[in-house]
């Protein structure tokens, strides 16, 4: 049982009065069970109900537009399998997330650059998550994960894709411990096609992209470590975010090949 009392007062930057008081009571039950198959792994299933209140930004933007936002409710059903051995581990999780009044991205931004959200009466996110790790030797490890999903808004006249919700997201990381203090990691990330807003218009989509990154970490001592990160090694020209307002579409181009260094010290 969760109770929230949220109050705001005073004007926003543009002068909009924010004086308001919100009170919510949420009941979020969850139940699950798992069964150990011995050396063959573990199977499990769960069902949960969750509620989420609008954020401060959501409430503030709604006041500025003269609209209202409401808490969202989600019923989550999951079933999955996990396997672990000294060299290999893997899991598969199937989820069905059914929403009422989900707060979804509208595809528009405020003048300050925050995403504007809105409630949709009925929507869902359904998919499967796959995770695996393999370490055949001490100096090498391979991690991979992928999510395949369908994310829809349910209307009387059919289904529309949820904004900024790609159907496929996957990544793989190869880690090499080439020396006692030196670690190298190569990461490949793939993001599938996604829609900019909730209209389902093919003219308002972000194309899929793949990005390759490399990192190197060297421990001078147990307390001092230097890390170097090189992102977008293939110098891919891509966009990972965008906005739409009517027929107007704006894109946020991502950085080309770039690097960063970090020096960390642990007390």
PDB file of C-alpha atoms in Angstrom:
ATOM      1  CA  UNK A   1       0.000   0.000   0.000  1.00  0.00           C
ATOM      2  CA  UNK A   2       1.519   3.308  -1.110  1.00  0.00           C
ATOM      3  CA  UNK A   3       0.257   6.793  -0.275  1.00  0.00           C
ATOM      4  CA  UNK A   4       1.517   9.943  -1.998  1.00  0.00           C
ATOM      5  CA  UNK A   5       0.840  13.562  -1.116  1.00  0.00           C
ATOM      6  CA  UNK A   6       2.397  15.970  -3.599  1.00  0.00           C
ATOM      7  CA  UNK A   7       2.103  19.746  -3.460  1.00  0.00           C
ATOM      8  CA  UNK A   8       3.486  22.567  -5.581  1.00  0.00           C
ATOM      9  CA  UNK A   9       3.303  26.336  -5.191  1.00  0.00           C
ATOM     10  CA  UNK A  10       4.591  29.436  -6.902  1.00  0.00           C
ATOM     11  CA  UNK A  11       5.007  30.302 -10.588  1.00  0.00           C
ATOM     12  CA  UNK A  12       6.874  28.372 -13.272  1.00  0.00           C
ATOM     13  CA  UNK A  13       9.609  30.032 -15.330  1.00  0.00           C
ATOM     14  CA  UNK A  14       7.016  31.250 -17.838  1.00  0.00           C
ATOM     15  CA  UNK A  15       4.753  32.611 -15.093  1.00  0.00           C
ATOM     16  CA  UNK A  16       2.259  29.730 -15.093  1.00  0.00           C
ATOM     17  CA  UNK A  17       0.919  29.295 -11.529  1.00  0.00           C
ATOM     18  CA  UNK A  18       1.776  25.845 -10.191  1.00  0.00           C
ATOM     19  CA  UNK A  19      -0.256  25.959  -6.973  1.00  0.00           C
ATOM     20  CA  UNK A  20      -1.751  22.480  -6.673  1.00  0.00           C
ATOM     21  CA  UNK A  21      -2.121  19.488  -4.362  1.00  0.00           C
ATOM     22  CA  UNK A  22      -2.271  15.827  -5.413  1.00  0.00           C
ATOM     23  CA  UNK A  23      -3.058  12.806  -3.235  1.00  0.00           C
ATOM     24  CA  UNK A  24      -2.993   9.187  -4.386  1.00  0.00           C
ATOM     25  CA  UNK A  25      -3.405   5.787  -2.743  1.00  0.00           C
ATOM     26  CA  UNK A  26      -2.023   2.749  -4.582  1.00  0.00           C
ATOM     27  CA  UNK A  27      -2.266  -0.956  -3.835  1.00  0.00           C
ATOM     28  CA  UNK A  28       0.539  -2.881  -5.589  1.00  0.00           C
ATOM     29  CA  UNK A  29       0.263  -6.641  -4.956  1.00  0.00           C
ATOM     30  CA  UNK A  30       2.664  -9.198  -6.385  1.00  0.00           C
ATOM     31  CA  UNK A  31       2.768 -12.997  -6.306  1.00  0.00           C
ATOM     32  CA  UNK A  32       5.189 -15.473  -7.833  1.00  0.00           C
ATOM     33  CA  UNK A  33       6.503 -18.999  -7.721  1.00  0.00           C
ATOM     34  CA  UNK A  34       9.662 -20.748  -8.866  1.00  0.00           C
ATOM     35  CA  UNK A  35      10.619 -24.379  -9.313  1.00  0.00           C
ATOM     36  CA  UNK A  36      14.189 -25.687  -9.157  1.00  0.00           C
ATOM     37  CA  UNK A  37      14.896 -28.269 -11.854  1.00  0.00           C
ATOM     38  CA  UNK A  38      18.139 -29.275 -10.188  1.00  0.00           C
ATOM     39  CA  UNK A  39      21.065 -29.025 -12.548  1.00  0.00           C
ATOM     40  CA  UNK A  40      18.721 -28.178 -15.426  1.00  0.00           C
ATOM     41  CA  UNK A  41      17.884 -24.682 -14.153  1.00  0.00           C
ATOM     42  CA  UNK A  42      14.944 -22.852 -12.612  1.00  0.00           C
ATOM     43  CA  UNK A  43      11.525 -21.967 -14.024  1.00  0.00           C
ATOM     44  CA  UNK A  44       9.391 -19.217 -12.557  1.00  0.00           C
ATOM     45  CA  UNK A  45       6.196 -17.230 -13.032  1.00  0.00           C
ATOM     46  CA  UNK A  46       4.820 -14.070 -11.462  1.00  0.00           C
ATOM     47  CA  UNK A  47       1.919 -11.658 -11.650  1.00  0.00           C
ATOM     48  CA  UNK A  48       1.958  -8.111 -10.287  1.00  0.00           C
ATOM     49  CA  UNK A  49      -0.076  -4.938 -10.316  1.00  0.00           C
ATOM     50  CA  UNK A  50       1.736  -1.622 -10.179  1.00  0.00           C
ATOM     51  CA  UNK A  51       0.773   2.038 -10.207  1.00  0.00           C
ATOM     52  CA  UNK A  52       2.913   5.002 -11.127  1.00  0.00           C
ATOM     53  CA  UNK A  53       2.085   8.638 -10.459  1.00  0.00           C
ATOM     54  CA  UNK A  54       2.899  11.440 -12.924  1.00  0.00           C
ATOM     55  CA  UNK A  55       6.261  13.063 -12.342  1.00  0.00           C
ATOM     56  CA  UNK A  56       6.728  16.684 -11.356  1.00  0.00           C
ATOM     57  CA  UNK A  57       7.520  17.529 -14.987  1.00  0.00           C
ATOM     58  CA  UNK A  58       4.351  15.759 -16.177  1.00  0.00           C
ATOM     59  CA  UNK A  59       2.188  17.680 -13.706  1.00  0.00           C
ATOM     60  CA  UNK A  60       3.871  20.985 -14.479  1.00  0.00           C
ATOM     61  CA  UNK A  61       3.527  20.546 -18.252  1.00  0.00           C
ATOM     62  CA  UNK A  62      -0.140  19.588 -17.908  1.00  0.00           C
ATOM     63  CA  UNK A  63      -0.831  22.766 -15.900  1.00  0.00           C
ATOM     64  CA  UNK A  64       0.909  24.850 -18.542  1.00  0.00           C
ATOM     65  CA  UNK A  65      -1.224  23.289 -21.305  1.00  0.00           C
ATOM     66  CA  UNK A  66      -4.482  23.377 -19.339  1.00  0.00           C
ATOM     67  CA  UNK A  67      -4.812  19.585 -19.476  1.00  0.00           C
ATOM     68  CA  UNK A  68      -4.729  16.814 -16.881  1.00  0.00           C
ATOM     69  CA  UNK A  69      -2.536  13.755 -16.368  1.00  0.00           C
ATOM     70  CA  UNK A  70      -3.487  10.736 -14.294  1.00  0.00           C
ATOM     71  CA  UNK A  71      -1.584   7.874 -12.651  1.00  0.00           C
ATOM     72  CA  UNK A  72      -1.021   4.784 -14.758  1.00  0.00           C
ATOM     73  CA  UNK A  73      -1.792   1.198 -13.797  1.00  0.00           C
ATOM     74  CA  UNK A  74       0.048  -1.854 -15.089  1.00  0.00           C
ATOM     75  CA  UNK A  75      -0.731  -5.550 -14.741  1.00  0.00           C
ATOM     76  CA  UNK A  76       2.483  -7.497 -15.373  1.00  0.00           C
ATOM     77  CA  UNK A  77       2.530 -11.229 -16.161  1.00  0.00           C
ATOM     78  CA  UNK A  78       5.903 -12.964 -16.512  1.00  0.00           C
ATOM     79  CA  UNK A  79       7.163 -16.481 -17.033  1.00  0.00           C
ATOM     80  CA  UNK A  80      10.772 -17.451 -17.486  1.00  0.00           C
ATOM     81  CA  UNK A  81      13.703 -19.822 -17.222  1.00  0.00           C
ATOM     82  CA  UNK A  82      17.231 -19.445 -15.775  1.00  0.00           C
ATOM     83  CA  UNK A  83      20.253 -21.693 -16.145  1.00  0.00           C
ATOM     84  CA  UNK A  84      23.652 -21.272 -14.482  1.00  0.00           C
ATOM     85  CA  UNK A  85      26.877 -23.272 -14.736  1.00  0.00           C
ATOM     86  CA  UNK A  86      30.508 -22.356 -14.010  1.00  0.00           C
ATOM     87  CA  UNK A  87      31.145 -21.405 -17.646  1.00  0.00           C
ATOM     88  CA  UNK A  88      27.723 -20.513 -19.032  1.00  0.00           C
ATOM     89  CA  UNK A  89      24.545 -18.820 -17.850  1.00  0.00           C
ATOM     90  CA  UNK A  90      21.367 -17.921 -19.710  1.00  0.00           C
ATOM     91  CA  UNK A  91      17.837 -16.774 -19.087  1.00  0.00           C
ATOM     92  CA  UNK A  92      14.669 -16.199 -21.065  1.00  0.00           C
ATOM     93  CA  UNK A  93      11.786 -14.107 -19.758  1.00  0.00           C
ATOM     94  CA  UNK A  94       8.408 -13.616 -21.437  1.00  0.00           C
ATOM     95  CA  UNK A  95       6.443 -10.605 -20.222  1.00  0.00           C
ATOM     96  CA  UNK A  96       2.979  -9.201 -20.827  1.00  0.00           C
ATOM     97  CA  UNK A  97       2.541  -5.655 -19.517  1.00  0.00           C
ATOM     98  CA  UNK A  98      -1.066  -4.492 -19.822  1.00  0.00           C
ATOM     99  CA  UNK A  99      -1.632  -0.791 -19.068  1.00  0.00           C
ATOM    100  CA  UNK A 100      -4.529   1.435 -18.122  1.00  0.00           C
ATOM    101  CA  UNK A 101      -3.878   5.174 -18.567  1.00  0.00           C
ATOM    102  CA  UNK A 102      -0.229   4.590 -19.432  1.00  0.00           C
ATOM    103  CA  UNK A 103       1.825   7.785 -19.471  1.00  0.00           C
ATOM    104  CA  UNK A 104       3.461   7.687 -22.895  1.00  0.00           C
ATOM    105  CA  UNK A 105       5.742  10.018 -24.789  1.00  0.00           C
ATOM    106  CA  UNK A 106       3.794  12.233 -27.158  1.00  0.00           C
ATOM    107  CA  UNK A 107       6.785  12.936 -29.375  1.00  0.00           C
ATOM    108  CA  UNK A 108       6.847  16.609 -28.362  1.00  0.00           C
ATOM    109  CA  UNK A 109       9.255  18.485 -26.096  1.00  0.00           C
ATOM    110  CA  UNK A 110       8.826  21.495 -23.857  1.00  0.00           C
ATOM    111  CA  UNK A 111      10.821  24.654 -24.524  1.00  0.00           C
ATOM    112  CA  UNK A 112      13.210  23.423 -21.807  1.00  0.00           C
ATOM    113  CA  UNK A 113      13.793  20.156 -23.659  1.00  0.00           C
ATOM    114  CA  UNK A 114      11.668  17.791 -21.539  1.00  0.00           C
ATOM    115  CA  UNK A 115       9.512  15.134 -23.158  1.00  0.00           C
ATOM    116  CA  UNK A 116       5.786  15.833 -22.909  1.00  0.00           C
ATOM    117  CA  UNK A 117       3.774  12.814 -21.821  1.00  0.00           C
ATOM    118  CA  UNK A 118       0.087  12.015 -22.111  1.00  0.00           C
ATOM    119  CA  UNK A 119      -2.270   9.294 -20.909  1.00  0.00           C
ATOM    120  CA  UNK A 120      -3.585   6.654 -23.287  1.00  0.00           C
ATOM    121  CA  UNK A 121      -6.518   4.605 -22.038  1.00  0.00           C
ATOM    122  CA  UNK A 122      -5.302   1.166 -23.068  1.00  0.00           C
ATOM    123  CA  UNK A 123      -1.890  -0.018 -24.229  1.00  0.00           C
ATOM    124  CA  UNK A 124       0.529  -2.879 -23.794  1.00  0.00           C
ATOM    125  CA  UNK A 125       4.151  -3.961 -23.986  1.00  0.00           C
ATOM    126  CA  UNK A 126       4.671  -7.652 -24.740  1.00  0.00           C
ATOM    127  CA  UNK A 127       7.910  -9.410 -25.512  1.00  0.00           C
ATOM    128  CA  UNK A 128      10.724 -11.724 -24.605  1.00  0.00           C
ATOM    129  CA  UNK A 129      14.052 -10.886 -22.965  1.00  0.00           C
ATOM    130  CA  UNK A 130      17.087 -13.073 -23.597  1.00  0.00           C
ATOM    131  CA  UNK A 131      20.344 -12.886 -21.623  1.00  0.00           C
ATOM    132  CA  UNK A 132      23.448 -15.090 -21.884  1.00  0.00           C
ATOM    133  CA  UNK A 133      27.027 -15.068 -20.605  1.00  0.00           C
ATOM    134  CA  UNK A 134      29.911 -17.366 -21.563  1.00  0.00           C
ATOM    135  CA  UNK A 135      33.357 -17.507 -19.974  1.00  0.00           C
ATOM    136  CA  UNK A 136      35.363 -20.473 -21.296  1.00  0.00           C
ATOM    137  CA  UNK A 137      38.679 -19.194 -19.888  1.00  0.00           C
ATOM    138  CA  UNK A 138      39.706 -16.802 -17.125  1.00  0.00           C
ATOM    139  CA  UNK A 139      40.816 -14.049 -19.509  1.00  0.00           C
ATOM    140  CA  UNK A 140      37.768 -13.919 -21.805  1.00  0.00           C
ATOM    141  CA  UNK A 141      34.050 -13.376 -21.232  1.00  0.00           C
ATOM    142  CA  UNK A 142      31.174 -12.817 -23.673  1.00  0.00           C
ATOM    143  CA  UNK A 143      27.879 -11.247 -22.571  1.00  0.00           C
ATOM    144  CA  UNK A 144      24.840 -10.771 -24.777  1.00  0.00           C
ATOM    145  CA  UNK A 145      21.249  -9.675 -24.332  1.00  0.00           C
ATOM    146  CA  UNK A 146      18.298  -8.950 -26.590  1.00  0.00           C
ATOM    147  CA  UNK A 147      14.700  -7.862 -26.232  1.00  0.00           C
ATOM    148  CA  UNK A 148      12.091  -8.544 -28.905  1.00  0.00           C
ATOM    149  CA  UNK A 149       8.824  -6.777 -28.221  1.00  0.00           C
ATOM    150  CA  UNK A 150       5.626  -5.334 -29.586  1.00  0.00           C
ATOM    151  CA  UNK A 151       4.496  -2.070 -27.980  1.00  0.00           C
ATOM    152  CA  UNK A 152       1.029  -0.858 -28.917  1.00  0.00           C
ATOM    153  CA  UNK A 153      -1.746   1.597 -28.120  1.00  0.00           C
ATOM    154  CA  UNK A 154      -5.205   0.066 -28.463  1.00  0.00           C
ATOM    155  CA  UNK A 155      -7.742   2.279 -30.244  1.00  0.00           C
ATOM    156  CA  UNK A 156     -11.288   1.529 -31.366  1.00  0.00           C
ATOM    157  CA  UNK A 157     -10.100   1.517 -34.962  1.00  0.00           C
ATOM    158  CA  UNK A 158      -7.000  -0.626 -34.387  1.00  0.00           C
ATOM    159  CA  UNK A 159      -3.471  -0.546 -32.990  1.00  0.00           C
ATOM    160  CA  UNK A 160      -0.731   2.070 -33.157  1.00  0.00           C
ATOM    161  CA  UNK A 161       2.919   1.753 -32.171  1.00  0.00           C
ATOM    162  CA  UNK A 162       4.062   3.431 -28.964  1.00  0.00           C
ATOM    163  CA  UNK A 163       6.483   6.282 -29.532  1.00  0.00           C
ATOM    164  CA  UNK A 164      10.195   5.723 -28.974  1.00  0.00           C
ATOM    165  CA  UNK A 165       9.681   1.999 -28.300  1.00  0.00           C
ATOM    166  CA  UNK A 166      11.848  -0.052 -30.687  1.00  0.00           C
ATOM    167  CA  UNK A 167      10.766  -3.626 -31.307  1.00  0.00           C
ATOM    168  CA  UNK A 168      14.335  -4.933 -31.108  1.00  0.00           C
ATOM    169  CA  UNK A 169      17.158  -3.885 -28.803  1.00  0.00           C
ATOM    170  CA  UNK A 170      20.290  -6.026 -28.537  1.00  0.00           C
ATOM    171  CA  UNK A 171      23.863  -5.741 -27.352  1.00  0.00           C
ATOM    172  CA  UNK A 172      26.963  -7.880 -26.930  1.00  0.00           C
ATOM    173  CA  UNK A 173      30.118  -7.257 -24.911  1.00  0.00           C
ATOM    174  CA  UNK A 174      33.407  -9.122 -25.315  1.00  0.00           C
ATOM    175  CA  UNK A 175      35.726  -8.594 -22.339  1.00  0.00           C
ATOM    176  CA  UNK A 176      39.434  -9.453 -22.421  1.00  0.00           C
ATOM    177  CA  UNK A 177      41.663  -9.484 -19.350  1.00  0.00           C
ATOM    178  CA  UNK A 178      44.879  -9.248 -21.338  1.00  0.00           C
ATOM    179  CA  UNK A 179      47.016  -8.647 -18.249  1.00  0.00           C
ATOM    180  CA  UNK A 180      46.568  -8.720 -14.512  1.00  0.00           C
ATOM    181  CA  UNK A 181      45.692  -5.024 -14.419  1.00  0.00           C
ATOM    182  CA  UNK A 182      44.534  -4.351 -17.991  1.00  0.00           C
ATOM    183  CA  UNK A 183      40.975  -5.038 -19.213  1.00  0.00           C
ATOM    184  CA  UNK A 184      39.621  -4.416 -22.736  1.00  0.00           C
ATOM    185  CA  UNK A 185      35.921  -4.498 -23.647  1.00  0.00           C
ATOM    186  CA  UNK A 186      34.266  -4.257 -27.065  1.00  0.00           C
ATOM    187  CA  UNK A 187      30.551  -3.449 -27.168  1.00  0.00           C
ATOM    188  CA  UNK A 188      28.136  -3.718 -30.093  1.00  0.00           C
ATOM    189  CA  UNK A 189      24.645  -2.264 -29.652  1.00  0.00           C
ATOM    190  CA  UNK A 190      21.719  -2.547 -32.051  1.00  0.00           C
ATOM    191  CA  UNK A 191      18.466  -0.565 -31.823  1.00  0.00           C
ATOM    192  CA  UNK A 192      15.618  -1.295 -34.203  1.00  0.00           C
ATOM    193  CA  UNK A 193      13.233   1.031 -35.968  1.00  0.00           C
ATOM    194  CA  UNK A 194      11.041   3.210 -33.740  1.00  0.00           C
ATOM    195  CA  UNK A 195       8.297   5.778 -34.147  1.00  0.00           C
ATOM    196  CA  UNK A 196       8.755   9.400 -33.077  1.00  0.00           C
ATOM    197  CA  UNK A 197       5.140   9.930 -31.969  1.00  0.00           C
ATOM    198  CA  UNK A 198       2.005   7.836 -31.493  1.00  0.00           C
ATOM    199  CA  UNK A 199       0.420   8.418 -34.910  1.00  0.00           C
ATOM    200  CA  UNK A 200       2.017   5.354 -36.528  1.00  0.00           C
ATOM    201  CA  UNK A 201       3.114   7.486 -39.484  1.00  0.00           C
ATOM    202  CA  UNK A 202       5.969   6.013 -41.507  1.00  0.00           C
ATOM    203  CA  UNK A 203       7.149   9.563 -42.146  1.00  0.00           C
ATOM    204  CA  UNK A 204       7.836   9.924 -38.422  1.00  0.00           C
ATOM    205  CA  UNK A 205      10.244   7.097 -37.708  1.00  0.00           C
ATOM    206  CA  UNK A 206      13.840   6.705 -36.596  1.00  0.00           C
ATOM    207  CA  UNK A 207      15.787   4.148 -38.654  1.00  0.00           C
ATOM    208  CA  UNK A 208      17.573   1.276 -36.967  1.00  0.00           C
ATOM    209  CA  UNK A 209      21.235   1.695 -36.111  1.00  0.00           C
ATOM    210  CA  UNK A 210      24.261  -0.204 -34.814  1.00  0.00           C
ATOM    211  CA  UNK A 211      27.024   1.361 -32.716  1.00  0.00           C
ATOM    212  CA  UNK A 212      30.402  -0.146 -31.789  1.00  0.00           C
ATOM    213  CA  UNK A 213      32.355   1.050 -28.742  1.00  0.00           C
ATOM    214  CA  UNK A 214      35.645   0.134 -27.092  1.00  0.00           C
ATOM    215  CA  UNK A 215      36.938   0.632 -23.578  1.00  0.00           C
ATOM    216  CA  UNK A 216      40.218  -0.010 -21.801  1.00  0.00           C
ATOM    217  CA  UNK A 217      40.815   0.048 -18.058  1.00  0.00           C
ATOM    218  CA  UNK A 218      44.149  -0.117 -16.291  1.00  0.00           C
ATOM    219  CA  UNK A 219      44.532  -0.517 -12.521  1.00  0.00           C
ATOM    220  CA  UNK A 220      47.696   1.149 -11.244  1.00  0.00           C
ATOM    221  CA  UNK A 221      46.821  -0.031  -7.730  1.00  0.00           C
ATOM    222  CA  UNK A 222      43.745  -1.519  -6.084  1.00  0.00           C
ATOM    223  CA  UNK A 223      42.603   2.057  -5.433  1.00  0.00           C
ATOM    224  CA  UNK A 224      43.616   3.888  -8.618  1.00  0.00           C
ATOM    225  CA  UNK A 225      42.207   3.101 -12.075  1.00  0.00           C
ATOM    226  CA  UNK A 226      42.409   4.817 -15.471  1.00  0.00           C
ATOM    227  CA  UNK A 227      39.650   4.127 -18.006  1.00  0.00           C
ATOM    228  CA  UNK A 228      39.451   5.189 -21.656  1.00  0.00           C
ATOM    229  CA  UNK A 229      36.172   4.970 -23.586  1.00  0.00           C
ATOM    230  CA  UNK A 230      35.967   5.246 -27.376  1.00  0.00           C
ATOM    231  CA  UNK A 231      32.380   5.451 -28.658  1.00  0.00           C
ATOM    232  CA  UNK A 232      30.956   5.092 -32.166  1.00  0.00           C
ATOM    233  CA  UNK A 233      34.193   3.619 -33.506  1.00  0.00           C
ATOM    234  CA  UNK A 234      32.766   3.168 -37.009  1.00  0.00           C
ATOM    235  CA  UNK A 235      31.820   6.860 -37.129  1.00  0.00           C
ATOM    236  CA  UNK A 236      28.179   5.995 -37.760  1.00  0.00           C
ATOM    237  CA  UNK A 237      25.923   8.937 -38.607  1.00  0.00           C
ATOM    238  CA  UNK A 238      22.666   8.213 -36.754  1.00  0.00           C
ATOM    239  CA  UNK A 239      19.894   9.709 -34.636  1.00  0.00           C
ATOM    240  CA  UNK A 240      18.647   8.161 -31.401  1.00  0.00           C
ATOM    241  CA  UNK A 241      15.976  10.722 -30.535  1.00  0.00           C
ATOM    242  CA  UNK A 242      13.605  13.135 -32.255  1.00  0.00           C
ATOM    243  CA  UNK A 243      10.480  15.221 -31.798  1.00  0.00           C
ATOM    244  CA  UNK A 244       7.354  15.809 -33.842  1.00  0.00           C
ATOM    245  CA  UNK A 245       4.794  18.608 -33.819  1.00  0.00           C
ATOM    246  CA  UNK A 246       2.132  18.249 -36.462  1.00  0.00           C
ATOM    247  CA  UNK A 247       3.955  17.806 -39.764  1.00  0.00           C
ATOM    248  CA  UNK A 248       7.219  19.166 -38.361  1.00  0.00           C
ATOM    249  CA  UNK A 249       9.919  16.699 -37.322  1.00  0.00           C
ATOM    250  CA  UNK A 250      13.213  17.512 -35.622  1.00  0.00           C
ATOM    251  CA  UNK A 251      16.115  15.121 -35.118  1.00  0.00           C
ATOM    252  CA  UNK A 252      18.899  14.927 -32.554  1.00  0.00           C
ATOM    253  CA  UNK A 253      22.043  13.737 -34.358  1.00  0.00           C
ATOM    254  CA  UNK A 254      24.404  11.713 -32.206  1.00  0.00           C
ATOM    255  CA  UNK A 255      28.102  12.349 -31.803  1.00  0.00           C
ATOM    256  CA  UNK A 256      30.476  10.849 -34.384  1.00  0.00           C
ATOM    257  CA  UNK A 257      33.586   9.033 -33.198  1.00  0.00           C
ATOM    258  CA  UNK A 258      34.485  10.355 -29.743  1.00  0.00           C
ATOM    259  CA  UNK A 259      36.520   9.433 -26.678  1.00  0.00           C
ATOM    260  CA  UNK A 260      36.543  10.058 -22.951  1.00  0.00           C
ATOM    261  CA  UNK A 261      38.998   9.389 -20.137  1.00  0.00           C
ATOM    262  CA  UNK A 262      38.197   8.753 -16.494  1.00  0.00           C
ATOM    263  CA  UNK A 263      40.529   8.544 -13.536  1.00  0.00           C
ATOM    264  CA  UNK A 264      38.971   7.015 -10.429  1.00  0.00           C
ATOM    265  CA  UNK A 265      40.327   6.701  -6.923  1.00  0.00           C
ATOM    266  CA  UNK A 266      38.744   4.617  -4.184  1.00  0.00           C
ATOM    267  CA  UNK A 267      39.282   5.691  -0.572  1.00  0.00           C
TER     268      UNK A 267
END
